[in-house]
XYZ file of C-alpha atoms in Angstrom:
589
model
C -20.423 -0.763 -78.285
C -20.772 -2.639 -81.388
C -19.547 -0.855 -84.491
C -21.364 -1.448 -87.770
C -19.736 -0.643 -90.984
C -22.219 0.504 -93.718
C -21.468 1.744 -97.344
C -22.509 5.453 -97.487
C -24.151 5.140 -101.079
C -26.049 2.149 -100.191
C -27.261 3.790 -97.030
C -28.481 6.693 -98.423
C -30.271 4.809 -101.546
C -32.092 2.640 -98.946
C -33.169 5.888 -96.996
C -34.415 7.448 -100.185
C -32.243 10.548 -99.838
C -28.678 11.986 -99.196
C -27.235 13.872 -96.369
C -24.105 15.490 -95.614
C -21.810 14.199 -93.135
C -22.996 16.538 -90.586
C -26.699 15.986 -91.181
C -26.179 12.350 -90.858
C -24.089 12.641 -87.858
C -26.904 14.686 -86.301
C -29.423 12.154 -87.259
C -27.518 9.493 -85.917
C -27.197 11.472 -82.293
C -31.015 12.171 -82.486
C -31.898 8.331 -83.005
C -29.227 7.601 -79.911
C -26.290 6.335 -82.067
C -22.965 7.851 -82.864
C -21.305 8.062 -86.381
C -18.006 7.006 -85.118
C -15.909 7.266 -88.372
C -15.967 8.049 -92.191
C -13.499 6.109 -93.948
C -13.036 3.644 -96.774
C -11.718 -0.055 -97.099
C -8.534 1.673 -98.617
C -8.259 3.979 -95.700
C -8.493 1.102 -93.192
C -5.960 -1.365 -94.690
C -3.547 1.779 -95.077
C -3.565 2.245 -91.240
C -3.494 -1.499 -90.412
C -0.777 -2.648 -93.095
C 0.522 0.406 -94.493
C 0.051 2.022 -97.916
C 1.774 -0.695 -99.805
C -1.009 -3.436 -99.013
C -3.833 -1.426 -100.380
C -3.742 -2.538 -104.041
C -7.106 -3.457 -105.344
C -8.783 -2.052 -102.029
C -11.964 -0.413 -102.603
C -12.574 3.521 -102.271
C -16.346 3.212 -101.554
C -17.004 5.428 -98.454
C -17.992 3.591 -95.268
C -19.880 5.007 -92.246
C -18.925 3.479 -89.045
C -21.514 3.702 -86.651
C -21.495 2.811 -82.963
C -24.833 1.122 -81.810
C -25.930 0.123 -78.041
C -24.680 -3.228 -77.245
C -28.242 -4.499 -76.711
C -29.894 -3.032 -79.789
C -29.521 -6.295 -81.862
C -31.835 -4.961 -84.721
C -29.574 -2.235 -85.538
C -26.576 -4.641 -86.401
C -27.076 -4.673 -90.090
C -27.976 -2.119 -92.727
C -31.663 -3.551 -92.892
C -32.246 -3.057 -89.380
C -30.495 0.390 -89.215
C -32.522 1.769 -92.377
C -35.856 0.330 -91.024
C -35.366 2.143 -87.394
C -34.334 5.353 -89.150
C -37.253 5.447 -91.469
C -39.603 4.651 -88.710
C -38.016 7.194 -86.038
C -38.485 9.912 -89.107
C -41.877 8.716 -89.661
C -41.517 7.893 -93.273
C -42.864 4.255 -92.753
C -44.806 2.402 -90.286
C -43.194 -0.376 -88.270
C -43.451 -3.457 -90.225
C -45.719 -6.433 -88.550
C -43.636 -9.727 -88.474
C -45.800 -12.812 -89.145
C -45.038 -16.434 -88.573
C -46.827 -18.488 -91.409
C -46.806 -22.370 -92.306
C -46.465 -23.644 -95.892
C -49.364 -23.967 -98.416
C -49.015 -27.769 -98.035
C -48.773 -27.558 -94.453
C -45.422 -29.468 -94.297
C -43.305 -28.081 -91.704
C -39.540 -28.636 -91.803
C -38.950 -30.752 -88.745
C -35.671 -30.771 -86.610
C -35.521 -33.761 -83.755
C -33.244 -33.279 -81.105
C -31.637 -36.491 -79.522
C -30.860 -36.936 -75.943
C -26.880 -37.341 -76.777
C -27.006 -33.337 -77.316
C -27.483 -32.726 -73.482
C -24.019 -33.200 -72.944
C -22.663 -30.381 -75.302
C -25.462 -27.922 -76.617
C -29.062 -29.498 -75.529
C -31.182 -26.469 -77.240
C -32.072 -25.913 -80.896
C -34.352 -23.510 -82.798
C -35.160 -23.215 -86.424
C -37.036 -21.415 -89.242
C -37.361 -21.114 -93.022
C -36.915 -17.932 -95.129
C -38.947 -18.787 -97.887
C -38.346 -17.521 -101.698
C -35.775 -14.858 -100.548
C -34.001 -12.757 -103.204
C -30.332 -12.201 -102.418
C -28.059 -9.698 -104.034
C -24.485 -9.191 -103.604
C -24.914 -6.670 -100.743
C -27.858 -8.408 -99.230
C -25.795 -11.767 -99.161
C -22.764 -9.686 -97.782
C -25.130 -8.130 -94.847
C -26.493 -11.673 -94.146
C -23.139 -13.031 -93.646
C -21.811 -10.145 -91.498
C -24.874 -10.115 -89.287
C -24.472 -13.602 -88.369
C -20.986 -12.541 -87.193
C -21.812 -9.326 -85.492
C -24.340 -11.641 -83.499
C -21.590 -14.217 -82.915
C -19.702 -11.691 -81.400
C -22.397 -10.114 -79.452
C -25.286 -11.821 -77.666
C -23.847 -15.265 -78.897
C -20.865 -14.693 -76.554
C -18.539 -15.772 -79.228
C -20.692 -18.712 -80.140
C -20.419 -20.233 -76.552
C -24.179 -19.620 -75.955
C -25.439 -19.793 -79.378
C -24.030 -20.687 -82.906
C -25.772 -19.914 -86.040
C -26.175 -22.207 -89.039
C -27.585 -21.065 -92.383
C -28.153 -23.528 -95.374
C -29.634 -23.770 -98.851
C -32.833 -25.572 -98.080
C -33.002 -26.724 -101.811
C -29.955 -28.910 -101.268
C -31.423 -30.858 -98.426
C -34.272 -32.823 -97.235
C -36.042 -32.868 -93.817
C -36.780 -33.725 -91.362
C -33.340 -32.887 -89.901
C -31.599 -34.806 -86.890
C -29.552 -32.653 -84.298
C -27.422 -35.221 -82.298
C -24.175 -35.790 -80.826
C -21.575 -38.308 -81.725
C -17.814 -39.391 -81.134
C -15.586 -37.073 -83.001
C -13.746 -40.007 -84.936
C -17.370 -41.143 -86.206
C -18.016 -37.666 -87.923
C -16.658 -36.933 -91.350
C -17.628 -34.467 -93.805
C -16.619 -31.878 -96.317
C -16.552 -28.449 -94.406
C -17.156 -25.179 -95.885
C -14.462 -23.762 -98.301
C -12.669 -27.086 -98.462
C -12.141 -29.500 -101.075
C -12.019 -32.807 -99.394
C -13.620 -34.632 -96.494
C -12.351 -34.525 -92.925
C -12.896 -36.152 -89.823
C -13.793 -34.086 -86.648
C -10.249 -34.659 -85.153
C -8.555 -33.430 -88.531
C -10.708 -30.637 -88.518
C -9.836 -29.379 -85.206
C -6.162 -29.737 -86.069
C -6.744 -27.882 -89.456
C -8.466 -25.025 -87.821
C -6.097 -24.901 -84.833
C -4.135 -22.134 -87.246
C -7.081 -20.665 -88.852
C -7.164 -17.051 -87.663
C -10.739 -16.996 -87.570
C -12.201 -20.462 -86.256
C -9.261 -21.070 -83.909
C -11.180 -19.030 -81.381
C -14.242 -21.287 -81.334
C -12.293 -24.893 -80.910
C -12.134 -24.742 -77.213
C -15.726 -24.765 -76.733
C -16.296 -28.628 -77.631
C -12.598 -29.818 -78.294
C -12.738 -31.519 -74.855
C -15.922 -32.729 -75.038
C -16.549 -36.696 -75.552
C -19.107 -36.128 -78.375
C -19.536 -33.296 -80.966
C -22.806 -31.792 -81.815
C -23.795 -32.231 -85.632
C -27.017 -31.839 -87.550
C -27.889 -34.510 -90.424
C -30.868 -34.171 -92.915
C -32.868 -37.193 -93.764
C -30.269 -38.589 -96.439
C -27.557 -38.584 -93.865
C -26.010 -35.389 -95.405
C -24.241 -33.278 -92.486
C -25.326 -29.804 -92.349
C -23.048 -28.336 -89.677
C -20.931 -29.239 -86.800
C -21.878 -26.446 -84.353
C -20.388 -24.321 -83.027
C -17.371 -24.614 -85.585
C -18.199 -24.899 -89.341
C -21.185 -25.669 -91.716
C -20.906 -28.339 -94.499
C -19.806 -27.176 -97.847
C -22.996 -28.981 -99.323
C -25.337 -26.677 -97.860
C -23.735 -23.461 -98.486
C -25.666 -20.164 -99.318
C -25.137 -18.303 -102.431
C -26.604 -15.457 -104.483
C -28.722 -18.191 -106.221
C -30.285 -19.344 -103.080
C -33.741 -18.874 -102.657
C -34.788 -20.834 -99.477
C -32.940 -20.603 -96.391
C -32.855 -22.809 -93.509
C -31.718 -21.370 -90.249
C -30.754 -23.345 -87.272
C -29.564 -22.002 -83.841
C -27.836 -24.580 -81.367
C -27.384 -23.313 -78.013
C -26.737 -23.757 -74.342
C -29.079 -20.879 -73.533
C -32.515 -21.121 -75.080
C -33.594 -17.776 -74.461
C -30.668 -16.246 -76.419
C -31.228 -18.691 -79.153
C -34.816 -17.472 -79.609
C -33.587 -13.856 -79.698
C -30.966 -14.554 -82.195
C -33.391 -16.527 -84.637
C -35.724 -13.586 -84.331
C -33.388 -11.001 -85.459
C -32.073 -13.287 -88.229
C -35.417 -13.875 -89.726
C -37.011 -10.390 -89.147
C -34.173 -8.435 -90.572
C -34.014 -10.471 -93.878
C -37.799 -11.365 -94.232
C -38.341 -8.126 -96.097
C -36.635 -9.624 -99.261
C -38.821 -12.641 -99.197
C -41.817 -12.810 -101.822
C -44.321 -12.227 -99.003
C -42.201 -9.460 -96.944
C -41.965 -9.812 -93.280
C -43.240 -13.301 -93.160
C -41.099 -16.256 -91.974
C -41.965 -20.137 -92.252
C -42.438 -21.857 -89.207
C -40.240 -24.999 -88.120
C -41.178 -27.661 -85.718
C -38.582 -28.595 -83.116
C -39.075 -31.922 -81.410
C -37.284 -32.466 -77.935
C -36.077 -36.068 -76.626
C -39.119 -36.017 -74.420
C -41.430 -35.691 -77.298
C -42.599 -32.252 -76.849
C -42.536 -30.356 -79.686
C -42.272 -26.523 -80.250
C -42.729 -24.126 -83.045
C -40.126 -21.229 -84.043
C -39.554 -18.513 -84.538
C -41.805 -17.245 -81.884
C -42.014 -13.734 -83.215
C -43.861 -12.737 -80.038
C -45.370 -9.356 -79.526
C -46.015 -8.333 -75.882
C -47.845 -5.302 -74.336
C -46.718 -3.252 -71.641
C -48.850 -0.671 -69.617
C -46.963 2.597 -68.325
C -48.241 5.783 -66.977
C -47.667 9.061 -68.987
C -47.017 11.131 -65.630
C -44.410 8.393 -64.814
C -42.554 8.741 -68.141
C -42.723 12.531 -67.636
C -41.346 12.758 -64.346
C -38.471 10.174 -64.867
C -37.267 12.215 -68.161
C -38.166 15.687 -66.500
C -40.745 16.880 -69.420
C -44.115 17.772 -69.653
C -45.734 15.999 -72.579
C -49.443 14.924 -73.257
C -50.218 11.134 -73.664
C -50.717 11.380 -77.115
C -47.345 13.103 -77.770
C -45.516 10.410 -75.560
C -47.370 7.675 -77.416
C -46.069 9.123 -80.808
C -42.526 9.647 -79.482
C -42.648 5.591 -78.595
C -44.275 4.725 -81.991
C -41.435 6.518 -83.589
C -38.763 4.034 -81.776
C -40.678 0.974 -83.227
C -42.779 0.573 -80.147
C -46.310 1.028 -81.295
C -48.221 2.693 -78.540
C -51.638 4.095 -77.788
C -53.567 5.946 -74.956
C -55.889 3.785 -72.867
C -59.519 5.059 -72.157
C -58.432 6.698 -68.742
C -56.476 9.139 -70.946
C -53.211 8.666 -68.578
C -51.878 5.008 -69.238
C -50.215 4.153 -72.073
C -50.531 0.704 -73.798
C -46.908 -0.124 -75.580
C -46.418 -3.123 -77.785
C -42.935 -4.607 -77.739
C -42.237 -6.188 -81.160
C -39.929 -9.497 -81.465
C -37.091 -7.140 -82.784
C -36.674 -5.163 -79.147
C -35.247 -7.785 -77.009
C -33.736 -4.915 -75.047
C -37.022 -4.108 -73.615
C -37.018 -5.909 -70.468
C -38.271 -3.075 -67.999
C -40.155 0.012 -67.630
C -37.090 2.166 -67.793
C -36.255 0.856 -70.861
C -39.519 2.281 -72.547
C -38.811 5.525 -70.691
C -35.314 5.398 -72.421
C -36.652 5.282 -75.794
C -39.335 8.026 -74.966
C -36.065 10.419 -73.954
C -34.278 9.527 -77.048
C -37.299 10.454 -79.289
C -38.028 13.637 -77.375
C -34.272 14.560 -77.950
C -31.822 14.776 -74.982
C -30.985 18.362 -76.013
C -34.459 19.180 -75.721
C -34.841 18.184 -72.064
C -34.685 21.506 -70.022
C -31.939 21.464 -67.620
C -32.969 21.905 -63.939
C -31.365 21.811 -60.198
C -32.799 18.540 -58.595
C -35.010 19.207 -55.827
C -33.180 17.626 -52.985
C -32.355 18.906 -49.312
C -28.713 18.393 -49.587
C -25.775 19.235 -51.951
C -23.895 16.247 -53.209
C -20.651 15.558 -51.558
C -18.084 12.916 -51.298
C -18.416 10.255 -48.786
C -16.019 10.688 -45.919
C -14.471 7.183 -46.045
C -13.745 7.767 -49.975
C -12.159 11.283 -49.415
C -9.963 9.906 -46.340
C -9.260 6.858 -49.067
C -8.168 9.466 -51.981
C -5.896 11.239 -49.298
C -4.036 8.204 -48.005
C -3.436 6.983 -51.559
C -1.643 10.106 -52.642
C 0.454 9.909 -49.570
C 1.415 6.171 -49.806
C 2.479 6.916 -53.555
C 4.585 9.698 -52.289
C 5.946 7.268 -49.954
C 7.518 5.386 -52.837
C 4.749 2.598 -53.122
C 2.840 1.756 -56.224
C -0.760 1.177 -56.184
C -2.493 -1.934 -57.159
C -5.909 -2.706 -58.002
C -6.914 -6.420 -57.601
C -10.055 -8.766 -58.043
C -12.470 -8.298 -55.277
C -13.354 -12.167 -55.810
C -10.912 -14.767 -55.080
C -10.464 -18.543 -54.575
C -10.742 -20.292 -51.383
C -7.242 -21.403 -51.282
C -6.210 -17.430 -51.533
C -7.663 -16.663 -48.415
C -7.399 -19.625 -46.208
C -4.811 -22.623 -47.375
C -2.323 -20.305 -48.682
C -2.347 -18.297 -45.434
C -2.588 -21.152 -43.228
C -5.958 -20.300 -42.030
C -8.959 -22.607 -41.951
C -11.870 -21.813 -44.227
C -14.404 -21.797 -41.284
C -12.263 -18.965 -39.659
C -12.109 -16.681 -42.678
C -15.991 -15.573 -42.272
C -16.102 -15.302 -45.932
C -19.053 -14.639 -48.307
C -19.239 -17.809 -50.851
C -20.412 -17.557 -54.530
C -23.369 -19.674 -54.785
C -22.350 -20.929 -58.343
C -18.758 -19.753 -59.045
C -18.001 -19.861 -62.946
C -14.324 -20.450 -62.046
C -12.152 -21.606 -59.141
C -10.256 -18.401 -59.344
C -13.486 -16.450 -58.107
C -15.178 -18.755 -55.288
C -15.538 -16.276 -52.577
C -15.372 -12.469 -51.733
C -12.220 -11.527 -50.419
C -11.596 -10.937 -46.554
C -8.118 -9.620 -46.774
C -5.945 -7.493 -49.574
C -2.952 -9.612 -48.970
C -3.679 -12.591 -51.424
C -4.257 -10.046 -54.413
C -0.985 -8.127 -53.711
C 0.961 -11.053 -53.565
C -0.363 -12.507 -56.798
C 0.495 -9.140 -58.284
C 4.141 -9.487 -57.075
C 4.177 -12.871 -58.372
C 3.073 -11.584 -61.822
C 5.768 -8.910 -61.558
C 8.802 -10.858 -60.194
C 11.004 -9.658 -63.326
C 10.707 -6.196 -62.537
C 13.553 -4.371 -60.568
C 13.796 -4.956 -56.934
C 12.495 -3.819 -54.391
C 8.698 -4.207 -55.170
C 6.613 -2.052 -52.977
C 2.856 -2.382 -53.576
C -0.181 -1.025 -51.708
C -3.845 -1.097 -52.140
C -6.837 0.323 -50.352
C -10.221 -0.949 -51.327
C -13.171 -2.905 -49.846
C -12.986 -6.632 -48.328
C -16.225 -8.579 -47.458
C -17.086 -10.457 -44.457
C -20.318 -12.193 -43.469
C -22.533 -10.323 -40.961
C -25.805 -11.585 -39.844
C -27.142 -8.121 -38.712
C -27.136 -6.784 -42.238
C -30.062 -7.052 -44.432
C -27.665 -8.563 -47.096
C -26.050 -10.952 -44.686
C -22.494 -9.217 -45.157
C -20.581 -6.065 -44.897
C -18.001 -3.964 -46.561
C -14.779 -2.912 -44.704
C -12.144 -0.576 -46.401
C -8.809 -1.922 -45.874
C -5.257 -0.533 -46.480
C -2.517 -3.134 -47.350
C 0.956 -2.543 -48.349
C 3.820 -5.283 -49.266
C 7.544 -4.993 -49.444
C 9.549 -7.512 -51.439
C 13.102 -7.599 -51.700
C 16.079 -9.797 -51.107
C 15.737 -9.050 -47.108
C 12.661 -8.736 -45.414
C 12.401 -4.959 -45.160
C 10.309 -5.060 -41.771
C 11.672 -1.607 -40.746
C 10.355 -0.216 -44.384
C 6.705 -1.461 -43.389
C 6.975 -0.338 -39.830
C 8.049 2.977 -41.135
C 4.993 3.199 -43.498
C 2.661 2.248 -40.587
C 4.440 5.534 -38.813
C 3.697 7.670 -41.564
C 0.033 6.412 -41.825
C -0.442 7.205 -38.490
C 1.028 10.566 -38.728
C -0.983 11.382 -41.657
C -4.131 10.242 -39.465
C -2.947 12.485 -36.560
C -2.570 9.477 -34.218
C 0.220 9.747 -31.804
C 1.954 6.600 -30.334
C 0.643 5.624 -26.917
C -0.462 3.035 -25.021
C -4.233 4.000 -24.597
C -4.967 7.033 -26.555
C -2.593 6.540 -29.480
C -1.534 3.799 -31.503
C 1.125 0.821 -30.495
C 2.078 -2.653 -31.826
C 2.367 -5.555 -29.718
C 3.706 -9.153 -30.397
C 1.328 -11.398 -31.828
C 0.864 -15.092 -33.482
C -0.615 -15.512 -36.961
C -0.114 -18.278 -39.246
C 0.535 -16.025 -42.426
C 3.489 -14.608 -40.559
C 6.893 -15.770 -39.428
C 6.990 -16.830 -35.612
C 8.265 -13.869 -33.696
C 7.976 -11.391 -36.746
C 4.251 -10.587 -36.368
C 2.800 -7.665 -34.494
C -0.754 -6.717 -33.891
C -1.683 -3.041 -34.488
C -3.909 -1.299 -31.868
C -5.385 2.108 -31.880
C -7.329 3.462 -28.902
C -6.920 -0.045 -27.402
C -8.805 -1.672 -30.321
C -6.975 -4.028 -32.866
C -7.244 -2.501 -36.450
C -4.734 -4.969 -38.124
C -1.107 -6.702 -38.353
C 2.144 -6.276 -39.700
C 5.223 -8.610 -40.042
C 7.334 -10.740 -42.073
C 5.349 -13.376 -44.018
C 5.755 -17.130 -43.474
C 8.230 -19.001 -46.027
C 5.299 -21.372 -46.485
C 3.000 -18.291 -47.656
C 5.711 -16.910 -49.988
C 6.325 -20.443 -51.454
C 2.312 -21.105 -52.049
C 2.048 -17.581 -53.830
C 5.185 -18.715 -56.262
C 7.412 -16.154 -54.603
C 11.205 -16.854 -53.885
C 12.257 -13.836 -51.714
C 11.301 -12.402 -48.283
C 8.446 -10.320 -47.946
C 6.768 -8.072 -45.222
C 3.163 -6.927 -45.258
C 0.921 -4.552 -43.208
C -2.772 -4.648 -43.439
C -5.193 -2.344 -41.389
C -8.741 -1.228 -41.218
C -9.079 2.465 -42.042
C -12.780 2.850 -40.826
C -11.970 3.646 -37.250
C -10.188 6.823 -38.139
C -13.048 8.499 -39.741
């Protein structure tokens, strides 16, 4: 959960009253937040760097408040105060409005086709006649950072740029150029740099170095110019110093470049709604026009309000309360979801404001009603079910086996359920077609292309990552594998497998065989030809010829054990012999 740090005195001043620490903690809980810590800048520095590094640090009391990750409207003091004031019914939720300037001359942003190779989308807006104070300015910058870390996914999806509109002249052009042709003076620098020089400069910057990878391998870098050729920014890295915001700034041009247009719209809406209250016309935002390469134009910010209809009975049943529709409408209105009862007396019409991008389903509305009602006020009842909850037999068996395998000297590993095609096919000497694996339609990385069909590759990669640990390495895992199955409605099924490996200077086949005997003893399965378990010689490309055996229980094959083939060992970056065992545990339920 994101943590918002606010100065206590500023918060109380904005709320119009003071609280004891306990009272404010309770208020946060009622509103669905958590007061995580009460501290100060001096205390924070003292913990991080020691008492000798706190000279000049402030003693101003700070509240660190945990907010839900999808509540972008609570990531700054302005949104937090507005939400609490509406919740306590001291003010009505504001109505945000998009306006056009008196001369009808909108700021225009033209997007060129070159941007398609890097960041194809952009949105923009203007905060006109805004008044900054030191605190408001700090909150404005801090909100950008919070959004960058959260919904913007560290600038990979969206990058925010804010500029002093009085220092530049529209219309603006968003394009992409070869790095060598880009030259400007970046924020907080005293001279001009080319784009390659900037990338090298920021490679050692503790803050900006984390964003260089987003564009550094691209043939062109995105840039925004004004009509006079002044460079505003090189997203998602840095703004130009020419357009920097200051306390004397009165007109702010906000642009968001993105790879995800939906996220860009949300980010722009949050930025302008949080700080439009400081404009000469509070809660109004001047529109900007964005023209795409195909000639289509769009006006931003959207500031869209939408309406949803939900039955009072459904809300009551989901929460476990019995409130009238009027009372439920009042509860939702306190959560900035203006609501009214429709003519039938049962249905509620809920208006979702542009600040509440987290409301995407009826259950989100129900959750807000529960928060406003108060979780502590919901009467505890026993669910009206016909059964008493119990652990699945398969999970219970798994837990019992885990304990005994650990007691046998093996260490449990937990590996990824997704892996590459090579892991389950080429590295094990098996054709891809023979794996019967469920493939991911649009894998984001080559490491996660398919759902694993065997636990062995995951354990071998774990061994490879721990080769410097003392030998022998004895690992096991009991988890699900996935295979395609046309008889299932989802086209695949899960199977619970047990896999163990022994890695040492000698193969240790006897260790793995002994572990198999112990497992069968725990499962109360005796050695036998027909009714018990037995092993018989088998061939498998993953195992050394003549050193592989098939495991049968009650006449059915449940797995294999043996010494791994040297080629398999090499492909997994290992250098010593390794024995392995893998069985399906579901037949023993």
